Short mmCIF file of C-alpha atoms and ligand atoms in Angstrom, two decimals:
data_model
loop_
_atom_site.label_atom_id
_atom_site.label_comp_id
_atom_site.label_asym_id
_atom_site.label_seq_id
_atom_site.Cartn_x
_atom_site.Cartn_y
_atom_site.Cartn_z
CA MET A 1 67.42 112.65 100.68
CA LYS A 2 64.84 110.08 102.02
CA PHE A 3 65.43 106.37 102.76
CA ASN A 4 62.87 103.71 102.62
CA LEU A 5 63.23 102.04 105.93
CA ALA A 6 61.06 98.91 106.19
CA ASP A 7 62.79 97.48 109.21
CA LYS A 8 60.31 96.61 112.00
CA VAL A 9 62.58 98.15 114.74
CA PHE A 10 62.51 101.53 113.06
CA THR A 11 58.80 101.54 112.33
CA THR A 12 58.01 100.52 115.92
CA VAL A 13 60.16 103.32 117.29
CA SER A 14 58.24 105.64 115.01
CA GLU A 15 54.92 104.48 116.51
CA ILE A 16 56.16 104.94 120.04
CA ILE A 17 57.51 108.39 119.70
CA ASP A 18 54.48 109.51 117.68
CA LYS A 19 52.18 108.62 120.64
CA GLU A 20 54.48 110.36 123.08
CA ASN A 21 55.20 113.30 120.82
CA LYS A 22 58.96 112.80 120.98
CA GLU A 23 61.84 112.90 118.53
CA ALA A 24 64.09 109.98 117.70
CA TYR A 25 66.78 109.45 115.03
CA ILE A 26 69.15 106.75 113.72
CA ILE A 27 72.58 108.34 114.01
CA GLY A 28 76.24 107.94 113.37
CA GLY A 29 78.06 104.95 111.88
CA TRP A 30 75.00 103.07 110.67
CA VAL A 31 73.77 106.00 108.57
CA ARG A 32 77.27 106.58 107.17
CA ASP A 33 77.60 102.95 106.25
CA LEU A 34 74.15 102.85 104.62
CA ILE A 35 75.23 105.64 102.29
CA LEU A 36 78.62 104.03 101.72
CA ASN A 37 77.06 100.65 101.03
CA ARG A 38 78.98 99.05 103.79
CA HIS A 39 77.60 96.38 106.24
CA SER A 40 77.11 97.72 109.70
CA LYS A 41 75.92 95.48 112.53
CA ASP A 42 75.27 98.15 115.17
CA VAL A 43 72.56 100.73 115.09
CA ASP A 44 72.62 103.82 117.33
CA ILE A 45 69.37 105.49 118.08
CA VAL A 46 69.21 108.89 119.73
CA VAL A 47 65.97 110.04 121.40
CA VAL A 48 65.31 113.54 122.79
CA GLY A 49 64.48 112.20 126.14
CA SER A 50 65.46 108.93 127.80
CA GLY A 51 67.17 106.28 125.76
CA ILE A 52 66.69 103.64 128.52
CA GLU A 53 62.92 104.22 128.56
CA LEU A 54 62.64 103.89 124.73
CA ALA A 55 64.70 100.69 124.73
CA ASN A 56 62.44 99.04 127.33
CA LYS A 57 59.21 100.01 125.60
CA LEU A 58 60.46 99.01 122.23
CA ALA A 59 61.74 95.64 123.40
CA LYS A 60 58.44 94.84 124.93
CA LYS A 61 56.60 95.56 121.70
CA LEU A 62 59.03 93.67 119.45
CA ASP A 63 59.56 90.52 121.35
CA THR A 64 59.19 89.87 125.13
CA ALA A 65 62.13 87.50 125.04
CA ILE A 66 64.61 90.36 124.32
CA THR A 67 67.00 91.15 127.16
CA VAL A 68 67.69 94.86 127.55
CA THR A 69 71.08 95.70 129.03
CA VAL A 70 71.08 99.05 130.83
CA PHE A 71 74.14 101.23 131.55
CA LYS A 72 72.68 103.48 134.03
CA ASN A 73 75.80 105.53 134.50
CA PHE A 74 76.06 106.30 130.85
CA GLY A 75 72.21 106.75 130.43
CA THR A 76 72.27 104.08 127.67
CA ALA A 77 70.59 100.80 126.93
CA MET A 78 71.15 98.16 124.32
CA PHE A 79 69.77 94.95 123.03
CA LYS A 80 70.42 92.46 120.25
CA TYR A 81 67.61 91.66 117.88
CA GLN A 82 67.89 89.53 114.76
CA ASN A 83 71.68 89.57 115.02
CA ILE A 84 71.88 93.35 115.09
CA GLU A 85 72.89 95.42 118.10
CA TYR A 86 70.72 98.37 118.90
CA GLU A 87 71.97 101.10 121.26
CA PHE A 88 69.71 103.81 122.67
CA VAL A 89 70.85 107.06 124.13
CA GLY A 90 69.15 110.40 125.06
CA ALA A 91 70.37 113.30 123.05
CA ARG A 92 73.07 115.10 124.87
CA ARG A 93 75.27 118.13 125.09
CA GLU A 94 78.88 117.59 126.27
CA SER A 95 81.68 119.68 127.85
CA TYR A 96 85.07 118.55 128.70
CA ASN A 97 87.73 119.14 131.17
CA ARG A 98 91.45 118.92 130.24
CA ASN A 99 92.40 115.66 131.98
CA SER A 100 89.86 113.28 130.70
CA ARG A 101 88.21 112.28 127.49
CA ASN A 102 84.93 111.59 129.42
CA PRO A 103 82.77 114.57 129.15
CA ILE A 104 80.29 116.19 131.55
CA VAL A 105 76.91 115.39 130.05
CA GLU A 106 73.71 117.26 130.06
CA ASP A 107 70.35 116.57 128.31
CA GLY A 108 70.29 118.25 124.91
CA THR A 109 68.65 118.57 121.52
CA LEU A 110 69.40 116.64 118.28
CA GLU A 111 71.47 119.58 117.22
CA ASP A 112 73.64 119.52 120.48
CA ASP A 113 74.09 115.74 119.91
CA LEU A 114 75.35 116.20 116.32
CA HIS A 115 77.76 118.80 117.51
CA ARG A 116 79.51 116.36 119.88
CA ARG A 117 80.25 113.85 117.16
CA ASP A 118 83.83 113.26 115.85
CA LEU A 119 83.61 113.61 112.10
CA THR A 120 81.12 115.06 109.61
CA ILE A 121 80.58 111.62 108.10
CA ASN A 122 79.61 110.33 111.60
CA ALA A 123 77.24 113.15 112.32
CA LEU A 124 74.42 112.12 109.93
CA ALA A 125 71.02 111.31 111.22
CA ILE A 126 67.87 109.73 109.82
CA SER A 127 64.50 110.93 111.30
CA LEU A 128 62.17 108.30 112.71
CA GLN A 129 59.28 110.80 113.16
CA LYS A 130 56.08 109.94 111.29
CA ASN A 131 55.94 113.21 109.42
CA ASN A 132 59.38 112.86 107.83
CA PHE A 133 60.17 109.18 108.44
CA GLY A 134 63.41 108.18 106.64
CA GLU A 135 64.63 111.69 105.91
CA LEU A 136 68.34 112.34 106.08
CA ILE A 137 69.50 115.21 108.32
CA ASP A 138 72.87 116.42 107.19
CA LYS A 139 73.78 119.35 109.36
CA PHE A 140 77.45 119.53 108.26
CA ASP A 141 77.35 118.75 104.47
CA ALA A 142 78.61 115.25 105.16
CA ILE A 143 77.18 114.02 101.86
CA LYS A 144 79.46 116.39 100.07
CA ASP A 145 82.43 115.05 102.14
CA ILE A 146 81.55 111.45 101.29
CA GLU A 147 81.44 112.47 97.62
CA ASN A 148 84.78 114.22 97.85
CA LYS A 149 86.15 111.45 100.08
CA ILE A 150 87.02 113.89 102.82
CA ILE A 151 87.50 113.33 106.60
CA LYS A 152 86.75 116.45 108.52
CA THR A 153 85.48 117.44 111.90
CA PRO A 154 82.02 118.96 112.20
CA THR A 155 83.20 121.92 114.41
CA ASN A 156 86.67 123.39 115.22
CA PRO A 157 89.10 120.55 114.89
CA ASP A 158 91.46 121.86 117.41
CA ILE A 159 88.81 121.71 120.07
CA THR A 160 87.34 118.38 118.88
CA PHE A 161 90.70 116.66 119.13
CA SER A 162 91.82 118.35 122.39
CA ASP A 163 88.56 117.37 123.99
CA ASP A 164 88.79 113.75 123.07
CA PRO A 165 92.19 112.80 121.47
CA LEU A 166 91.00 109.40 120.48
CA ARG A 167 89.23 111.15 117.70
CA MET A 168 92.63 111.73 116.01
CA LEU A 169 93.09 108.10 115.74
CA ARG A 170 89.51 107.53 114.64
CA ALA A 171 90.03 110.15 111.91
CA ILE A 172 93.11 108.36 110.68
CA ARG A 173 91.36 104.96 110.95
CA PHE A 174 88.43 106.08 108.89
CA ALA A 175 90.69 107.65 106.35
CA THR A 176 92.37 104.27 106.08
CA GLN A 177 89.16 102.10 105.96
CA LEU A 178 87.40 104.32 103.48
CA ASN A 179 90.47 105.53 101.51
CA PHE A 180 89.53 109.14 102.17
CA ASN A 181 91.74 112.16 102.53
CA ILE A 182 92.08 114.11 105.80
CA GLU A 183 91.12 117.83 105.13
CA GLU A 184 94.01 120.23 105.62
CA LYS A 185 92.83 122.04 108.78
CA THR A 186 91.82 118.73 110.39
CA LEU A 187 95.19 117.27 109.56
CA GLN A 188 96.91 120.30 111.04
CA ALA A 189 94.88 120.12 114.21
CA ILE A 190 96.06 116.43 114.64
CA LYS A 191 99.67 117.61 114.30
CA ASP A 192 99.06 120.29 116.85
CA ASN A 193 97.35 117.96 119.35
CA VAL A 194 99.50 114.80 119.25
CA GLN A 195 100.77 115.24 122.84
CA ARG A 196 97.10 114.99 124.01
CA ILE A 197 97.03 111.26 123.06
CA SER A 198 98.73 110.56 126.35
CA ILE A 199 95.33 110.74 128.13
CA ILE A 200 94.05 107.84 126.09
CA THR A 201 94.29 104.29 127.43
CA LYS A 202 96.46 101.88 125.56
CA GLU A 203 93.58 99.46 124.97
CA ARG A 204 91.67 102.15 123.05
CA ILE A 205 94.70 103.00 120.96
CA ASN A 206 95.22 99.21 120.17
CA ASP A 207 91.63 98.93 119.02
CA GLU A 208 92.16 101.67 116.55
CA LEU A 209 95.64 100.31 115.49
CA ASN A 210 94.07 96.84 114.93
CA LYS A 211 91.41 98.42 112.74
CA ILE A 212 93.95 100.08 110.69
CA ILE A 213 96.06 96.91 110.38
CA ILE A 214 93.01 94.92 109.26
CA SER A 215 92.11 97.48 106.59
CA LYS A 216 92.45 96.76 102.85
CA LYS A 217 95.39 99.15 102.55
CA PRO A 218 96.94 99.66 106.06
CA SER A 219 99.79 101.77 104.75
CA ILE A 220 97.40 104.74 104.37
CA GLY A 221 97.03 104.74 108.17
CA PHE A 222 100.59 104.16 109.07
CA LEU A 223 101.82 106.93 106.73
CA LYS A 224 99.37 109.38 108.31
CA LEU A 225 100.32 108.19 111.79
CA ALA A 226 103.95 108.95 110.94
CA GLU A 227 103.25 112.23 109.16
CA THR A 228 101.32 113.58 112.09
CA ASN A 229 103.95 112.36 114.63
CA LEU A 230 101.30 110.25 116.48
CA LEU A 231 103.36 107.18 115.57
CA GLU A 232 106.36 108.43 117.51
CA ILE A 233 104.37 108.50 120.70
CA ILE A 234 102.13 105.42 120.34
CA PHE A 235 104.66 103.12 118.59
CA PRO A 236 108.22 104.47 118.79
CA GLU A 237 109.85 101.21 117.65
CA LEU A 238 108.02 101.36 114.38
CA TYR A 239 108.65 105.06 113.96
CA ASN A 240 112.39 104.48 114.49
CA LEU A 241 112.53 102.34 111.26
CA LYS A 242 112.10 105.57 109.42
CA GLY A 243 114.99 107.20 107.67
CA VAL A 244 118.11 106.37 105.65
CA GLU A 245 121.65 106.68 106.94
CA ILE A 246 124.42 107.32 104.29
CA VAL A 247 128.06 106.49 104.91
CA ASN A 248 130.64 106.78 102.14
CA ASN A 249 127.80 107.33 99.71
CA VAL A 250 126.18 104.05 100.69
CA GLY A 251 122.64 104.05 102.00
CA HIS A 252 120.14 101.44 102.93
CA LYS A 253 116.44 101.24 102.25
CA ASP A 254 114.03 103.22 104.47
CA ASN A 255 112.79 100.33 106.65
CA PHE A 256 109.59 102.17 107.60
CA PHE A 257 108.41 102.54 104.02
CA HIS A 258 109.53 98.99 103.30
CA THR A 259 107.51 97.70 106.29
CA VAL A 260 104.26 99.41 105.39
CA GLN A 261 104.60 98.12 101.85
CA VAL A 262 105.17 94.60 103.21
CA LEU A 263 101.99 95.08 105.17
CA ASP A 264 100.03 96.17 102.09
CA ASN A 265 101.39 93.15 100.19
CA ILE A 266 100.35 90.71 102.93
CA ALA A 267 96.96 92.43 103.32
CA GLU A 268 96.25 91.29 99.79
CA LYS A 269 96.84 87.69 100.83
CA THR A 270 95.46 87.29 104.32
CA ASP A 271 92.98 88.71 106.79
CA LYS A 272 94.69 87.19 109.80
CA LEU A 273 95.30 90.06 112.12
CA TRP A 274 98.30 88.43 113.79
CA LEU A 275 99.96 87.47 110.50
CA ARG A 276 99.64 91.13 109.50
CA TRP A 277 101.19 92.06 112.81
CA ALA A 278 104.11 89.79 112.09
CA ALA A 279 104.54 91.69 108.86
CA LEU A 280 104.45 95.03 110.69
CA LEU A 281 107.13 93.71 113.17
CA HIS A 282 109.35 91.66 110.95
CA ASP A 283 112.22 94.16 110.64
CA ILE A 284 111.55 95.87 114.02
CA ALA A 285 115.15 95.18 115.27
CA LYS A 286 116.90 96.64 112.25
CA PRO A 287 117.75 99.96 113.91
CA ILE A 288 119.30 98.31 116.88
CA THR A 289 121.30 95.73 114.85
CA LYS A 290 122.43 98.08 112.15
CA LYS A 291 126.23 98.18 111.44
CA PHE A 292 128.38 99.58 108.66
CA ILE A 293 130.91 96.96 107.87
CA ASN A 294 133.20 96.64 104.82
CA ASN A 295 131.50 99.52 103.04
CA ALA A 296 128.06 97.97 103.41
CA TRP A 297 125.05 98.12 105.78
CA THR A 298 124.24 94.95 107.70
CA PHE A 299 121.36 94.17 110.09
CA HIS A 300 122.97 90.91 111.22
CA GLY A 301 120.66 88.87 113.60
CA HIS A 302 117.72 91.31 113.28
CA GLU A 303 115.30 88.47 113.04
CA MET A 304 116.44 86.80 116.31
CA VAL A 305 116.80 90.15 118.19
CA GLY A 306 113.38 91.17 116.79
CA ALA A 307 111.72 88.02 118.01
CA LYS A 308 113.12 88.76 121.36
CA ILE A 309 112.19 92.37 121.76
CA ILE A 310 108.65 91.93 120.56
CA SER A 311 107.54 90.77 123.96
CA ASN A 312 108.70 93.92 125.56
CA ILE A 313 106.95 95.94 122.87
CA PHE A 314 103.72 94.03 123.34
CA ASN A 315 103.98 94.23 127.13
CA LYS A 316 104.53 98.04 127.03
CA MET A 317 101.63 98.55 124.49
CA LYS A 318 99.35 96.23 126.50
CA MET A 319 98.74 94.12 123.49
CA PRO A 320 97.71 90.52 124.33
CA THR A 321 100.80 88.55 125.23
CA ASN A 322 99.43 85.05 124.82
CA GLU A 323 99.92 82.49 122.09
CA ASN A 324 99.43 85.21 119.41
CA LEU A 325 102.67 86.75 120.60
CA LYS A 326 104.49 83.41 120.40
CA TYR A 327 103.22 82.98 116.85
CA ILE A 328 104.48 86.43 115.84
CA GLN A 329 107.88 85.75 117.51
CA LYS A 330 108.17 82.51 115.63
CA LEU A 331 107.45 84.03 112.31
CA VAL A 332 109.72 87.06 112.84
CA GLY A 333 112.51 84.74 114.09
CA LEU A 334 112.19 82.55 110.98
CA HIS A 335 111.47 85.21 108.34
CA LEU A 336 114.79 85.03 106.69
CA ARG A 337 115.00 81.33 106.26
CA PRO A 338 112.96 80.80 103.15
CA ILE A 339 114.88 83.70 101.48
CA ILE A 340 118.20 82.21 102.34
CA LEU A 341 116.96 78.89 101.11
CA SER A 342 115.73 80.22 97.80
CA SER A 343 119.03 82.09 97.08
CA GLU A 344 121.15 78.95 97.61
CA GLU A 345 120.76 75.57 96.04
CA VAL A 346 117.64 74.21 97.65
CA THR A 347 118.74 71.08 99.55
CA ASP A 348 116.31 68.54 100.95
CA ALA A 349 117.93 68.77 104.40
CA ALA A 350 117.49 72.58 104.75
CA VAL A 351 113.85 72.37 103.53
CA ARG A 352 113.10 69.50 106.03
CA ARG A 353 114.53 71.62 108.83
CA LEU A 354 112.32 74.52 107.85
CA ILE A 355 109.31 72.34 107.73
CA VAL A 356 109.96 71.00 111.23
CA GLU A 357 110.78 74.39 112.84
CA ALA A 358 107.91 76.26 111.25
CA GLY A 359 105.48 73.42 111.95
CA GLU A 360 101.85 74.30 111.38
CA ASP A 361 102.83 77.94 110.73
CA LEU A 362 104.81 77.14 107.57
CA ASP A 363 102.15 78.43 105.15
CA ASP A 364 101.96 81.72 106.99
CA LEU A 365 105.76 81.99 107.04
CA MET A 366 105.85 81.59 103.36
CA THR A 367 103.14 84.27 102.91
CA LEU A 368 105.15 86.67 105.04
CA CYS A 369 108.30 85.99 103.11
CA GLU A 370 106.63 86.49 99.77
CA ALA A 371 105.24 89.80 101.03
CA ASP A 372 108.65 90.79 102.14
CA ILE A 373 109.97 91.04 98.58
CA THR A 374 109.64 94.76 97.80
CA SER A 375 112.51 95.60 95.49
CA LYS A 376 112.10 98.28 92.89
CA ASN A 377 113.90 96.00 90.58
CA ASP A 378 111.22 93.97 88.76
CA GLU A 379 113.76 91.42 87.46
CA LYS A 380 114.93 90.80 91.04
CA VAL A 381 111.41 90.41 92.38
CA GLN A 382 110.69 87.93 89.58
CA ARG A 383 113.78 85.93 90.36
CA TYR A 384 112.92 85.68 94.01
CA MET A 385 109.38 84.72 93.31
CA THR A 386 110.45 81.95 90.99
CA ASN A 387 112.83 80.69 93.57
CA PHE A 388 110.13 80.72 96.18
CA LYS A 389 107.91 78.61 93.93
CA LEU A 390 110.70 76.10 93.87
CA VAL A 391 110.93 76.10 97.69
CA ARG A 392 107.15 75.72 97.93
CA GLN A 393 107.34 72.85 95.44
CA LYS A 394 110.06 71.20 97.38
CA ILE A 395 108.19 71.66 100.72
CA LYS A 396 105.25 69.85 99.13
CA GLU A 397 107.30 66.97 97.79
CA LEU A 398 109.15 66.35 101.05
CA GLU A 399 106.03 66.69 103.12
CA GLU A 400 104.28 64.09 101.09
CA LYS A 401 107.26 61.80 101.19
CA ASP A 402 108.38 62.17 104.78
CA ALA A 403 105.23 63.25 106.63
CA LEU A 404 107.21 65.97 108.34
CA ARG A 405 104.60 68.51 109.36
CA ASN A 406 104.10 68.39 113.12
CA TRP A 407 107.15 66.20 113.25
CA LYS A 408 107.96 64.56 116.55
CA SER A 409 110.98 62.42 117.26
CA PRO A 410 110.20 58.74 116.69
CA ILE A 411 112.21 58.00 119.90
CA SER A 412 111.45 59.73 123.09
CA GLY A 413 113.93 60.76 125.84
CA GLU A 414 112.37 58.16 128.10
CA GLN A 415 112.86 55.37 125.54
CA ILE A 416 116.51 56.46 125.15
CA MET A 417 117.02 56.36 128.84
CA ALA A 418 115.34 52.95 129.20
CA ALA A 419 117.32 51.43 126.32
CA LEU A 420 120.68 52.69 127.61
CA ASN A 421 119.83 52.38 131.30
CA LEU A 422 120.58 55.95 131.89
CA GLN A 423 119.44 58.67 134.36
CA PRO A 424 118.08 61.91 133.08
CA SER A 425 121.07 64.00 131.86
CA LYS A 426 122.30 66.44 129.29
CA THR A 427 123.61 63.40 127.20
CA ILE A 428 120.10 62.26 126.52
CA GLY A 429 119.21 65.62 124.96
CA ILE A 430 122.44 65.54 122.83
CA ILE A 431 121.67 61.99 121.55
CA LYS A 432 118.11 63.11 120.74
CA GLU A 433 119.30 66.06 118.87
CA MET A 434 121.82 63.94 116.84
CA ILE A 435 119.02 61.56 115.87
CA LYS A 436 116.93 64.47 114.75
CA ASP A 437 119.73 65.86 112.64
CA ALA A 438 120.25 62.38 111.06
CA ILE A 439 116.58 62.17 110.15
CA LEU A 440 116.40 65.70 108.78
CA ASP A 441 119.65 65.30 106.86
CA GLY A 442 118.14 62.15 105.24
CA LYS A 443 120.74 59.87 106.68
CA ILE A 444 118.28 57.64 108.44
CA GLU A 445 114.65 56.93 108.08
CA ASN A 446 111.97 58.64 110.04
CA ASN A 447 110.90 55.71 112.29
CA TYR A 448 111.57 54.11 115.64
CA THR A 449 113.75 51.18 114.49
CA ALA A 450 116.10 53.36 112.43
CA ALA A 451 116.36 55.77 115.35
CA GLU A 452 117.08 53.01 117.87
CA ASN A 453 119.82 51.47 115.64
CA TYR A 454 121.38 54.88 115.05
CA MET A 455 121.36 55.50 118.83
CA TYR A 456 123.39 52.33 119.51
CA LYS A 457 125.74 53.42 116.67
CA LEU A 458 126.22 56.72 118.29
CA ILE A 459 127.04 55.18 121.62
CA GLN A 460 129.66 52.93 119.94
CA GLU A 461 131.31 55.76 118.06
CA ASN A 462 131.27 58.52 120.56
CA ASN A 463 132.86 58.82 123.95
CA PHE A 464 129.77 60.02 125.75
CA ILE A 465 130.29 60.85 129.38
CA ILE A 466 127.41 58.90 130.86
P1 ATP B 501 82.82 101.47 113.89
O1 ATP B 501 81.53 100.88 114.43
O2 ATP B 501 83.24 100.97 112.56
O3 ATP B 501 83.98 101.42 114.89
P2 ATP B 501 81.40 103.92 114.31
O4 ATP B 501 81.58 105.25 113.74
O5 ATP B 501 80.01 103.27 114.19
O6 ATP B 501 82.53 102.96 113.65
P3 ATP B 501 81.14 103.63 117.13
O7 ATP B 501 82.10 103.47 118.17
O8 ATP B 501 80.14 102.52 116.80
O9 ATP B 501 81.89 103.97 115.82
O10 ATP B 501 80.32 105.01 117.40
C1 ATP B 501 79.08 105.31 116.90
C2 ATP B 501 78.99 106.84 116.67
O11 ATP B 501 79.31 107.51 117.92
C3 ATP B 501 80.02 107.29 115.64
O12 ATP B 501 79.50 107.17 114.37
C4 ATP B 501 80.08 108.80 116.07
O13 ATP B 501 79.05 109.58 115.61
C5 ATP B 501 80.01 108.67 117.62
N1 ATP B 501 81.33 108.56 118.23
C6 ATP B 501 82.00 107.45 118.52
N2 ATP B 501 83.16 107.75 119.15
C7 ATP B 501 83.25 108.99 119.22
C8 ATP B 501 84.18 109.97 119.79
N3 ATP B 501 85.36 109.54 120.30
N4 ATP B 501 83.89 111.25 119.71
C9 ATP B 501 82.79 111.68 119.14
N5 ATP B 501 81.89 110.92 118.56
C10 ATP B 501 81.98 109.54 118.68
MG1 MG B 502 79.48 101.52 115.05
#
């Protein structure tokens, strides 16, 4: 197979190596993605010799304004050119010791370099030599694996995964992104090496998890993580959702399968990583709130407990604990509210409350709740969806009428204190809350005068201890 590579970077590399009688190849992800028709914004070039030297010479020839970044310790160099990142490295041979995924590196041939790659589909190369410019080098029959949609290691999977256990996650991640199957022996080797994942940093694991979550059908990855038992080690809280308990012949749904289905549902509606995370975590506290009462399973309060424990989970996983975490906590904490609304008579007051509490995240909350409907019973799903439409309609009407999104009390604590000549105290908070209730219940209008009048009325009618 030969590719027609017109790109100036590639032809210039070809000229340089031709003069110096060297070999260079495009290698790895970019080649894979070219064949798969995916867009790849990073190109890896391997040279038999020094990658840093090649990068410097090439940059000078292409455009003197290019800044080459050199990583001396790794023997690599990179630069950005016309929005594409090029990385240059010398061909190498690797050997590993048991405690680290970082290999001992020696100079090597192209063949050595292909042998150290994680998967056959990532061990493709394209020659940049003049005599066979553009020719595909497929040492491990990767084209066949691409045709058959197979994820497989180029050499013994047991050694490949034990050497660098991150590759197990990469294998599952590529299976998810590409919707490929993992070859039997490769899958078995993951099962046999799961404990090795402990030498991988949490940050690396999170990168792969996020790539799975942001895939078109994330359930593929999570089911594989569960099947291989990797999930139990890297994300035990999610793993614990698995299983069905039966008492007196009464069971409940398997919350793990439900959760990954919700994740697939939401993936069809949004590419927002953190909204997808909210879907993944929405039922996370079901195992710890589960009770069998009056011959039925309940998970009372799982949304509030869930919102609480997510910060521990994120801390432990070293996921970022900034405003993204707060956003997820808010959505998880509120995720039952639209459902409750839609199964009762939809009152204006309840919808107003939801609008105010969800604030700018209301649309995302509704997306999460719609994704959460996964019953096998079509009639039930339809009924919920119709009710949700009503809730959405009502939200729209009330928002237009009452301008509730990003609602702020028309009267501030300071204004209440000034009007009543009070010092800061609990009472101010209580009065403010009662005014909020009155507005959301539609008893008074949403403006300062109405709020002030209502405040005086409250003072007259209640025996506040001031
Ligand atoms: P993506 O860019 O979508 O994450 P990629 O396969 O291009 O996927 P990179 O991290 O850019 O991943 O790595 C480039 C190439 O380096 C890979 O295609 C593969 O050949 C090799 N590689 C990356 N990580 C490993 C690893 N842990 N073990 C062996 N080879 C690896
Ligand atoms: Mg890449």
